[in-house]
Amino acid sequence: MTDSSTAKYWYQRYHYFSKFDEGIQLDREGWFSVSPEALAAHTADRMLKKLGPDAVIVDAMSGCGGNTIQFAVRFHKVIAIDTSLERLNMARHNAKIYGVEDRIQYIHGDFMKLAETLVADAVFLSPPWGGPGYLSVDQFWLDSMVPDGVDLFRASAKISPNIAYYLPRNVEVGQLAALAGKGATLEVEEMYINSKFKVITVYYGSLPQSGMDLGTVQRLSFKLLLLTLRSGNIPCTTKRMNQ
């Protein structure tokens, strides 16, 4: 990688795909938007425990397939959607490297237009945040995204109440609670890598952990230690902590 804006992502390439050297493909936007593999695996594991392997998962904005692959490792059917045919083809290629391409249905199109035609048990949302500039604001608002993050949630809720929403760490939490509706329960999970607060994932419907009171918002943390070795970066230990 010679582009200085993506250089730091290149140095962390094994965080994003442990099989990167087997031919993983990413475009420029893919470098900015792909989830670290360990975080994607953690989210998929959580949803698996709640829904079981026969549940159908929609990855509404698949990109180059980081989350799609981790869902397909655990679930028998995943629907991957993206507006970019090029990135969708990269996602298909990357899934082949992980041996899960036969579990994924790829759809080239706009999720907002396709949502009412989809049948699934849960939706994973990881929309574009507008590039690294999201960190320059004190609070990130859902309606600053394209598509509008509130509209995106509402479209997803027509498919299933079970929604996992992957968002910047500085997102305005009041908006997240408002999406759930009066009396509903949601869980905001803070995700750390090497003690650095990176992102949050918000769980709705039946996805919050058992034992939570109705009408509550609970914050938990998922903390991950990654060690850099000569052969790449590998997950070493994970620890969940109540906050």
PDB file of C-alpha atoms in Angstrom:
ATOM      1  CA  MET A   1       0.000   0.000   0.000  1.00  0.00           C
ATOM      2  CA  THR A   2       1.460   3.329  -1.030  1.00  0.00           C
ATOM      3  CA  ASP A   3      -1.518   5.551  -0.170  1.00  0.00           C
ATOM      4  CA  SER A   4      -0.672   7.289   3.113  1.00  0.00           C
ATOM      5  CA  SER A   5      -4.364   7.494   4.075  1.00  0.00           C
ATOM      6  CA  THR A   6      -4.681   3.708   4.106  1.00  0.00           C
ATOM      7  CA  ALA A   7      -1.186   2.832   5.327  1.00  0.00           C
ATOM      8  CA  LYS A   8      -2.228   2.336   8.960  1.00  0.00           C
ATOM      9  CA  TYR A   9      -4.952  -0.065   7.850  1.00  0.00           C
ATOM     10  CA  TRP A  10      -2.455  -2.042   5.803  1.00  0.00           C
ATOM     11  CA  TYR A  11      -0.253  -2.544   8.862  1.00  0.00           C
ATOM     12  CA  GLN A  12      -3.298  -3.943  10.664  1.00  0.00           C
ATOM     13  CA  ARG A  13      -4.415  -6.134   7.752  1.00  0.00           C
ATOM     14  CA  TYR A  14      -4.303  -9.367   9.771  1.00  0.00           C
ATOM     15  CA  HIS A  15      -6.682  -7.804  12.296  1.00  0.00           C
ATOM     16  CA  TYR A  16      -9.226  -7.477   9.504  1.00  0.00           C
ATOM     17  CA  PHE A  17      -8.652 -10.829   7.810  1.00  0.00           C
ATOM     18  CA  SER A  18      -6.547 -13.552   9.420  1.00  0.00           C
ATOM     19  CA  LYS A  19      -6.262 -15.152   5.951  1.00  0.00           C
ATOM     20  CA  PHE A  20      -5.205 -11.919   4.269  1.00  0.00           C
ATOM     21  CA  ASP A  21      -2.141 -13.482   2.641  1.00  0.00           C
ATOM     22  CA  GLU A  22      -4.304 -16.060   0.856  1.00  0.00           C
ATOM     23  CA  GLY A  23      -5.539 -13.387  -1.552  1.00  0.00           C
ATOM     24  CA  ILE A  24      -8.047 -11.181   0.295  1.00  0.00           C
ATOM     25  CA  GLN A  25      -9.354  -8.329  -1.849  1.00  0.00           C
ATOM     26  CA  LEU A  26     -10.277  -4.838  -0.601  1.00  0.00           C
ATOM     27  CA  ASP A  27     -10.884  -1.539  -2.333  1.00  0.00           C
ATOM     28  CA  ARG A  28     -10.179   1.869  -0.795  1.00  0.00           C
ATOM     29  CA  GLU A  29     -13.568   2.158   0.902  1.00  0.00           C
ATOM     30  CA  GLY A  30     -13.228  -1.414   2.108  1.00  0.00           C
ATOM     31  CA  TRP A  31     -10.098  -0.551   4.077  1.00  0.00           C
ATOM     32  CA  PHE A  32     -11.958   2.205   5.926  1.00  0.00           C
ATOM     33  CA  SER A  33     -15.138   0.248   6.601  1.00  0.00           C
ATOM     34  CA  VAL A  34     -14.221  -3.396   7.257  1.00  0.00           C
ATOM     35  CA  SER A  35     -14.663  -4.618  10.838  1.00  0.00           C
ATOM     36  CA  PRO A  36     -11.743  -6.254  12.648  1.00  0.00           C
ATOM     37  CA  GLU A  37     -12.237  -9.990  12.295  1.00  0.00           C
ATOM     38  CA  ALA A  38     -12.298 -10.679  16.026  1.00  0.00           C
ATOM     39  CA  LEU A  39     -15.055  -8.098  16.572  1.00  0.00           C
ATOM     40  CA  ALA A  40     -17.073  -9.478  13.647  1.00  0.00           C
ATOM     41  CA  ALA A  41     -16.689 -12.992  15.065  1.00  0.00           C
ATOM     42  CA  HIS A  42     -17.784 -11.833  18.502  1.00  0.00           C
ATOM     43  CA  THR A  43     -20.965 -10.213  17.149  1.00  0.00           C
ATOM     44  CA  ALA A  44     -21.755 -13.329  15.104  1.00  0.00           C
ATOM     45  CA  ASP A  45     -21.209 -15.557  18.158  1.00  0.00           C
ATOM     46  CA  ARG A  46     -23.582 -13.444  20.228  1.00  0.00           C
ATOM     47  CA  MET A  47     -26.289 -13.628  17.593  1.00  0.00           C
ATOM     48  CA  LEU A  48     -25.749 -17.358  17.164  1.00  0.00           C
ATOM     49  CA  LYS A  49     -26.394 -17.976  20.862  1.00  0.00           C
ATOM     50  CA  LYS A  50     -29.684 -16.109  20.639  1.00  0.00           C
ATOM     51  CA  LEU A  51     -30.953 -17.290  17.274  1.00  0.00           C
ATOM     52  CA  GLY A  52     -29.345 -20.654  16.462  1.00  0.00           C
ATOM     53  CA  PRO A  53     -27.565 -21.685  13.235  1.00  0.00           C
ATOM     54  CA  ASP A  54     -30.728 -22.007  11.127  1.00  0.00           C
ATOM     55  CA  ALA A  55     -31.562 -18.305  11.444  1.00  0.00           C
ATOM     56  CA  VAL A  56     -31.270 -16.255   8.260  1.00  0.00           C
ATOM     57  CA  ILE A  57     -29.080 -13.165   8.676  1.00  0.00           C
ATOM     58  CA  VAL A  58     -29.141 -10.095   6.438  1.00  0.00           C
ATOM     59  CA  ASP A  59     -25.910  -8.117   6.158  1.00  0.00           C
ATOM     60  CA  ALA A  60     -27.485  -4.964   4.777  1.00  0.00           C
ATOM     61  CA  MET A  61     -24.259  -3.328   3.597  1.00  0.00           C
ATOM     62  CA  SER A  62     -21.823  -6.152   3.118  1.00  0.00           C
ATOM     63  CA  GLY A  63     -18.904  -4.222   1.654  1.00  0.00           C
ATOM     64  CA  CYS A  64     -15.961  -6.542   1.083  1.00  0.00           C
ATOM     65  CA  GLY A  65     -17.437  -9.181   3.350  1.00  0.00           C
ATOM     66  CA  GLY A  66     -15.745  -9.010   6.744  1.00  0.00           C
ATOM     67  CA  ASN A  67     -18.921  -9.467   8.775  1.00  0.00           C
ATOM     68  CA  THR A  68     -20.661 -11.542   6.110  1.00  0.00           C
ATOM     69  CA  ILE A  69     -17.936 -14.175   6.325  1.00  0.00           C
ATOM     70  CA  GLN A  70     -18.118 -14.450  10.103  1.00  0.00           C
ATOM     71  CA  PHE A  71     -21.899 -14.836   9.938  1.00  0.00           C
ATOM     72  CA  ALA A  72     -21.555 -17.518   7.266  1.00  0.00           C
ATOM     73  CA  VAL A  73     -19.063 -19.448   9.415  1.00  0.00           C
ATOM     74  CA  ARG A  74     -21.852 -19.807  12.009  1.00  0.00           C
ATOM     75  CA  PHE A  75     -25.188 -19.565  10.181  1.00  0.00           C
ATOM     76  CA  HIS A  76     -26.461 -21.702   7.323  1.00  0.00           C
ATOM     77  CA  LYS A  77     -27.770 -18.779   5.274  1.00  0.00           C
ATOM     78  CA  VAL A  78     -26.617 -15.170   5.029  1.00  0.00           C
ATOM     79  CA  ILE A  79     -27.976 -12.558   2.629  1.00  0.00           C
ATOM     80  CA  ALA A  80     -25.251 -10.069   1.638  1.00  0.00           C
ATOM     81  CA  ILE A  81     -26.324  -6.815   0.003  1.00  0.00           C
ATOM     82  CA  ASP A  82     -24.262  -3.970  -1.415  1.00  0.00           C
ATOM     83  CA  THR A  83     -24.745  -1.151  -3.910  1.00  0.00           C
ATOM     84  CA  SER A  84     -21.265  -1.756  -5.356  1.00  0.00           C
ATOM     85  CA  LEU A  85     -21.015  -4.755  -7.658  1.00  0.00           C
ATOM     86  CA  GLU A  86     -17.222  -4.536  -7.423  1.00  0.00           C
ATOM     87  CA  ARG A  87     -17.251  -4.829  -3.621  1.00  0.00           C
ATOM     88  CA  LEU A  88     -19.870  -7.577  -3.756  1.00  0.00           C
ATOM     89  CA  ASN A  89     -17.585  -9.569  -6.065  1.00  0.00           C
ATOM     90  CA  MET A  90     -14.720  -8.977  -3.635  1.00  0.00           C
ATOM     91  CA  ALA A  91     -16.926 -10.244  -0.802  1.00  0.00           C
ATOM     92  CA  ARG A  92     -17.695 -13.378  -2.831  1.00  0.00           C
ATOM     93  CA  HIS A  93     -13.995 -13.906  -3.542  1.00  0.00           C
ATOM     94  CA  ASN A  94     -13.064 -13.415   0.124  1.00  0.00           C
ATOM     95  CA  ALA A  95     -15.784 -15.829   1.256  1.00  0.00           C
ATOM     96  CA  LYS A  96     -14.300 -18.508  -0.994  1.00  0.00           C
ATOM     97  CA  ILE A  97     -10.992 -18.133   0.841  1.00  0.00           C
ATOM     98  CA  TYR A  98     -12.825 -18.892   4.098  1.00  0.00           C
ATOM     99  CA  GLY A  99     -14.777 -21.753   2.520  1.00  0.00           C
ATOM    100  CA  VAL A 100     -18.245 -20.315   3.212  1.00  0.00           C
ATOM    101  CA  GLU A 101     -19.344 -18.950  -0.172  1.00  0.00           C
ATOM    102  CA  ASP A 102     -22.067 -21.599  -0.520  1.00  0.00           C
ATOM    103  CA  ARG A 103     -23.872 -20.201   2.549  1.00  0.00           C
ATOM    104  CA  ILE A 104     -24.189 -16.668   1.181  1.00  0.00           C
ATOM    105  CA  GLN A 105     -26.777 -15.208  -1.175  1.00  0.00           C
ATOM    106  CA  TYR A 106     -25.377 -12.085  -2.836  1.00  0.00           C
ATOM    107  CA  ILE A 107     -27.715  -9.289  -3.926  1.00  0.00           C
ATOM    108  CA  HIS A 108     -26.501  -6.255  -5.838  1.00  0.00           C
ATOM    109  CA  GLY A 109     -28.766  -3.376  -4.915  1.00  0.00           C
ATOM    110  CA  ASP A 110     -29.926  -0.751  -2.436  1.00  0.00           C
ATOM    111  CA  PHE A 111     -30.997  -2.244   0.888  1.00  0.00           C
ATOM    112  CA  MET A 112     -33.493   0.573   1.446  1.00  0.00           C
ATOM    113  CA  LYS A 113     -35.315  -0.438  -1.747  1.00  0.00           C
ATOM    114  CA  LEU A 114     -34.950  -4.179  -1.165  1.00  0.00           C
ATOM    115  CA  ALA A 115     -35.892  -4.340   2.526  1.00  0.00           C
ATOM    116  CA  GLU A 116     -39.620  -4.897   2.059  1.00  0.00           C
ATOM    117  CA  THR A 117     -38.895  -7.926  -0.153  1.00  0.00           C
ATOM    118  CA  LEU A 118     -36.572  -9.675   2.308  1.00  0.00           C
ATOM    119  CA  VAL A 119     -37.459 -12.466   4.733  1.00  0.00           C
ATOM    120  CA  ALA A 120     -34.957 -13.056   7.540  1.00  0.00           C
ATOM    121  CA  ASP A 121     -34.580 -13.555  11.282  1.00  0.00           C
ATOM    122  CA  ALA A 122     -32.129 -10.729  11.981  1.00  0.00           C
ATOM    123  CA  VAL A 123     -30.469  -7.760  10.304  1.00  0.00           C
ATOM    124  CA  PHE A 124     -26.909  -6.562  10.780  1.00  0.00           C
ATOM    125  CA  LEU A 125     -26.333  -2.892   9.996  1.00  0.00           C
ATOM    126  CA  SER A 126     -22.874  -1.468   9.396  1.00  0.00           C
ATOM    127  CA  PRO A 127     -23.521   1.636   7.291  1.00  0.00           C
ATOM    128  CA  PRO A 128     -20.832   4.015   6.030  1.00  0.00           C
ATOM    129  CA  TRP A 129     -20.000   6.677   8.601  1.00  0.00           C
ATOM    130  CA  GLY A 130     -18.654   9.197   6.114  1.00  0.00           C
ATOM    131  CA  GLY A 131     -14.963   8.322   6.435  1.00  0.00           C
ATOM    132  CA  PRO A 132     -12.545   9.006   9.325  1.00  0.00           C
ATOM    133  CA  GLY A 133     -14.006  12.501   9.770  1.00  0.00           C
ATOM    134  CA  TYR A 134     -16.673  11.111  12.112  1.00  0.00           C
ATOM    135  CA  LEU A 135     -14.108  11.317  14.922  1.00  0.00           C
ATOM    136  CA  SER A 136     -13.814  15.073  14.557  1.00  0.00           C
ATOM    137  CA  VAL A 137     -17.281  15.687  16.034  1.00  0.00           C
ATOM    138  CA  ASP A 138     -18.253  15.430  19.702  1.00  0.00           C
ATOM    139  CA  GLN A 139     -21.429  13.515  18.930  1.00  0.00           C
ATOM    140  CA  PHE A 140     -22.279  11.479  15.864  1.00  0.00           C
ATOM    141  CA  TRP A 141     -25.910  11.658  14.784  1.00  0.00           C
ATOM    142  CA  LEU A 142     -27.647   8.865  12.906  1.00  0.00           C
ATOM    143  CA  ASP A 143     -29.280  11.264  10.461  1.00  0.00           C
ATOM    144  CA  SER A 144     -25.843  12.507   9.359  1.00  0.00           C
ATOM    145  CA  MET A 145     -25.253   9.230   7.539  1.00  0.00           C
ATOM    146  CA  VAL A 146     -26.193   8.394   3.965  1.00  0.00           C
ATOM    147  CA  PRO A 147     -28.582   6.662   3.966  1.00  0.00           C
ATOM    148  CA  ASP A 148     -30.173   8.252   7.036  1.00  0.00           C
ATOM    149  CA  GLY A 149     -29.436   5.960   9.977  1.00  0.00           C
ATOM    150  CA  VAL A 150     -32.931   6.326  11.444  1.00  0.00           C
ATOM    151  CA  ASP A 151     -34.586   5.406   8.138  1.00  0.00           C
ATOM    152  CA  LEU A 152     -32.171   2.493   7.843  1.00  0.00           C
ATOM    153  CA  PHE A 153     -33.241   1.134  11.215  1.00  0.00           C
ATOM    154  CA  ARG A 154     -36.939   1.508  10.413  1.00  0.00           C
ATOM    155  CA  ALA A 155     -36.508  -0.369   7.135  1.00  0.00           C
ATOM    156  CA  SER A 156     -34.699  -3.149   8.988  1.00  0.00           C
ATOM    157  CA  ALA A 157     -37.402  -3.373  11.651  1.00  0.00           C
ATOM    158  CA  LYS A 158     -39.923  -4.282   8.943  1.00  0.00           C
ATOM    159  CA  ILE A 159     -37.849  -7.425   8.319  1.00  0.00           C
ATOM    160  CA  SER A 160     -37.181  -8.357  11.934  1.00  0.00           C
ATOM    161  CA  PRO A 161     -37.041  -6.719  15.370  1.00  0.00           C
ATOM    162  CA  ASN A 162     -33.674  -8.459  15.856  1.00  0.00           C
ATOM    163  CA  ILE A 163     -31.175  -5.836  14.760  1.00  0.00           C
ATOM    164  CA  ALA A 164     -27.472  -5.443  15.513  1.00  0.00           C
ATOM    165  CA  TYR A 165     -26.274  -1.907  14.697  1.00  0.00           C
ATOM    166  CA  TYR A 166     -22.503  -1.273  14.357  1.00  0.00           C
ATOM    167  CA  LEU A 167     -21.777   2.412  15.002  1.00  0.00           C
ATOM    168  CA  PRO A 168     -19.070   4.946  15.950  1.00  0.00           C
ATOM    169  CA  ARG A 169     -18.163   5.179  19.622  1.00  0.00           C
ATOM    170  CA  ASN A 170     -19.311   8.820  19.736  1.00  0.00           C
ATOM    171  CA  VAL A 171     -22.857   8.154  18.515  1.00  0.00           C
ATOM    172  CA  GLU A 172     -25.623   9.975  20.392  1.00  0.00           C
ATOM    173  CA  VAL A 173     -27.050   7.264  22.662  1.00  0.00           C
ATOM    174  CA  GLY A 174     -30.400   8.988  23.157  1.00  0.00           C
ATOM    175  CA  GLN A 175     -31.175   8.376  19.498  1.00  0.00           C
ATOM    176  CA  LEU A 176     -30.433   4.675  19.926  1.00  0.00           C
ATOM    177  CA  ALA A 177     -32.903   4.381  22.798  1.00  0.00           C
ATOM    178  CA  ALA A 178     -35.555   6.277  20.838  1.00  0.00           C
ATOM    179  CA  LEU A 179     -35.272   3.770  18.000  1.00  0.00           C
ATOM    180  CA  ALA A 180     -36.167   0.901  20.328  1.00  0.00           C
ATOM    181  CA  GLY A 181     -39.454   2.518  21.282  1.00  0.00           C
ATOM    182  CA  LYS A 182     -41.192   2.993  24.612  1.00  0.00           C
ATOM    183  CA  GLY A 183     -40.781   0.075  27.000  1.00  0.00           C
ATOM    184  CA  ALA A 184     -38.329  -1.786  24.756  1.00  0.00           C
ATOM    185  CA  THR A 185     -34.938  -3.109  25.804  1.00  0.00           C
ATOM    186  CA  LEU A 186     -31.639  -2.553  24.059  1.00  0.00           C
ATOM    187  CA  GLU A 187     -28.018  -3.270  24.815  1.00  0.00           C
ATOM    188  CA  VAL A 188     -25.132  -0.980  23.927  1.00  0.00           C
ATOM    189  CA  GLU A 189     -21.890  -2.943  23.769  1.00  0.00           C
ATOM    190  CA  GLU A 190     -18.655  -0.975  23.853  1.00  0.00           C
ATOM    191  CA  MET A 191     -15.925  -2.720  21.879  1.00  0.00           C
ATOM    192  CA  TYR A 192     -12.261  -2.238  22.784  1.00  0.00           C
ATOM    193  CA  ILE A 193      -9.050  -3.345  21.123  1.00  0.00           C
ATOM    194  CA  ASN A 194      -5.887  -3.144  23.210  1.00  0.00           C
ATOM    195  CA  SER A 195      -7.712  -0.993  25.788  1.00  0.00           C
ATOM    196  CA  LYS A 196      -8.780   1.517  23.118  1.00  0.00           C
ATOM    197  CA  PHE A 197     -12.497   2.182  22.800  1.00  0.00           C
ATOM    198  CA  LYS A 198     -13.178   1.610  19.094  1.00  0.00           C
ATOM    199  CA  VAL A 199     -16.853   1.165  18.276  1.00  0.00           C
ATOM    200  CA  ILE A 200     -20.196   0.143  19.704  1.00  0.00           C
ATOM    201  CA  THR A 201     -22.694  -2.486  18.643  1.00  0.00           C
ATOM    202  CA  VAL A 202     -26.313  -1.950  19.668  1.00  0.00           C
ATOM    203  CA  TYR A 203     -28.582  -4.981  20.032  1.00  0.00           C
ATOM    204  CA  TYR A 204     -32.370  -4.829  19.667  1.00  0.00           C
ATOM    205  CA  GLY A 205     -35.269  -7.275  19.758  1.00  0.00           C
ATOM    206  CA  SER A 206     -34.323 -10.623  21.282  1.00  0.00           C
ATOM    207  CA  LEU A 207     -30.573  -9.990  20.871  1.00  0.00           C
ATOM    208  CA  PRO A 208     -29.855  -8.221  24.205  1.00  0.00           C
ATOM    209  CA  GLN A 209     -28.532 -10.555  26.863  1.00  0.00           C
ATOM    210  CA  SER A 210     -31.022 -12.450  29.022  1.00  0.00           C
ATOM    211  CA  GLY A 211     -31.934 -11.054  32.426  1.00  0.00           C
ATOM    212  CA  MET A 212     -32.273  -7.424  31.381  1.00  0.00           C
ATOM    213  CA  ASP A 213     -35.352  -5.586  32.650  1.00  0.00           C
ATOM    214  CA  LEU A 214     -37.876  -4.448  30.070  1.00  0.00           C
ATOM    215  CA  GLY A 215     -37.545  -0.828  29.055  1.00  0.00           C
ATOM    216  CA  THR A 216     -33.873  -0.585  30.001  1.00  0.00           C
ATOM    217  CA  VAL A 217     -30.668   0.411  28.257  1.00  0.00           C
ATOM    218  CA  GLN A 218     -27.642  -1.553  29.374  1.00  0.00           C
ATOM    219  CA  ARG A 219     -24.005  -0.823  28.555  1.00  0.00           C
ATOM    220  CA  LEU A 220     -21.505  -3.665  28.457  1.00  0.00           C
ATOM    221  CA  SER A 221     -17.926  -3.870  27.266  1.00  0.00           C
ATOM    222  CA  PHE A 222     -16.157  -6.409  25.097  1.00  0.00           C
ATOM    223  CA  LYS A 223     -12.404  -6.073  25.524  1.00  0.00           C
ATOM    224  CA  LEU A 224      -9.932  -7.710  23.202  1.00  0.00           C
ATOM    225  CA  LEU A 225      -6.162  -7.950  23.430  1.00  0.00           C
ATOM    226  CA  LEU A 226      -4.347  -8.329  20.130  1.00  0.00           C
ATOM    227  CA  LEU A 227      -0.652  -9.122  19.941  1.00  0.00           C
ATOM    228  CA  THR A 228       1.443  -8.296  16.910  1.00  0.00           C
ATOM    229  CA  LEU A 229       3.757 -11.123  15.901  1.00  0.00           C
ATOM    230  CA  ARG A 230       6.116 -11.485  12.969  1.00  0.00           C
ATOM    231  CA  SER A 231       3.580 -13.719  11.224  1.00  0.00           C
ATOM    232  CA  GLY A 232       0.796 -11.191  11.664  1.00  0.00           C
ATOM    233  CA  ASN A 233      -1.664 -10.041  14.279  1.00  0.00           C
ATOM    234  CA  ILE A 234      -3.603 -12.721  16.099  1.00  0.00           C
ATOM    235  CA  PRO A 235      -6.366 -12.614  18.713  1.00  0.00           C
ATOM    236  CA  CYS A 236      -4.787 -13.591  22.001  1.00  0.00           C
ATOM    237  CA  THR A 237      -7.331 -13.192  24.787  1.00  0.00           C
ATOM    238  CA  THR A 238     -10.846 -11.842  25.107  1.00  0.00           C
ATOM    239  CA  LYS A 239     -12.659 -10.591  28.155  1.00  0.00           C
ATOM    240  CA  ARG A 240     -16.196  -9.357  28.694  1.00  0.00           C
ATOM    241  CA  MET A 241     -16.812  -6.918  31.517  1.00  0.00           C
ATOM    242  CA  ASN A 242     -19.999  -5.399  32.867  1.00  0.00           C
ATOM    243  CA  GLN A 243     -19.803  -1.639  33.187  1.00  0.00           C
TER     244      GLN A 243
END
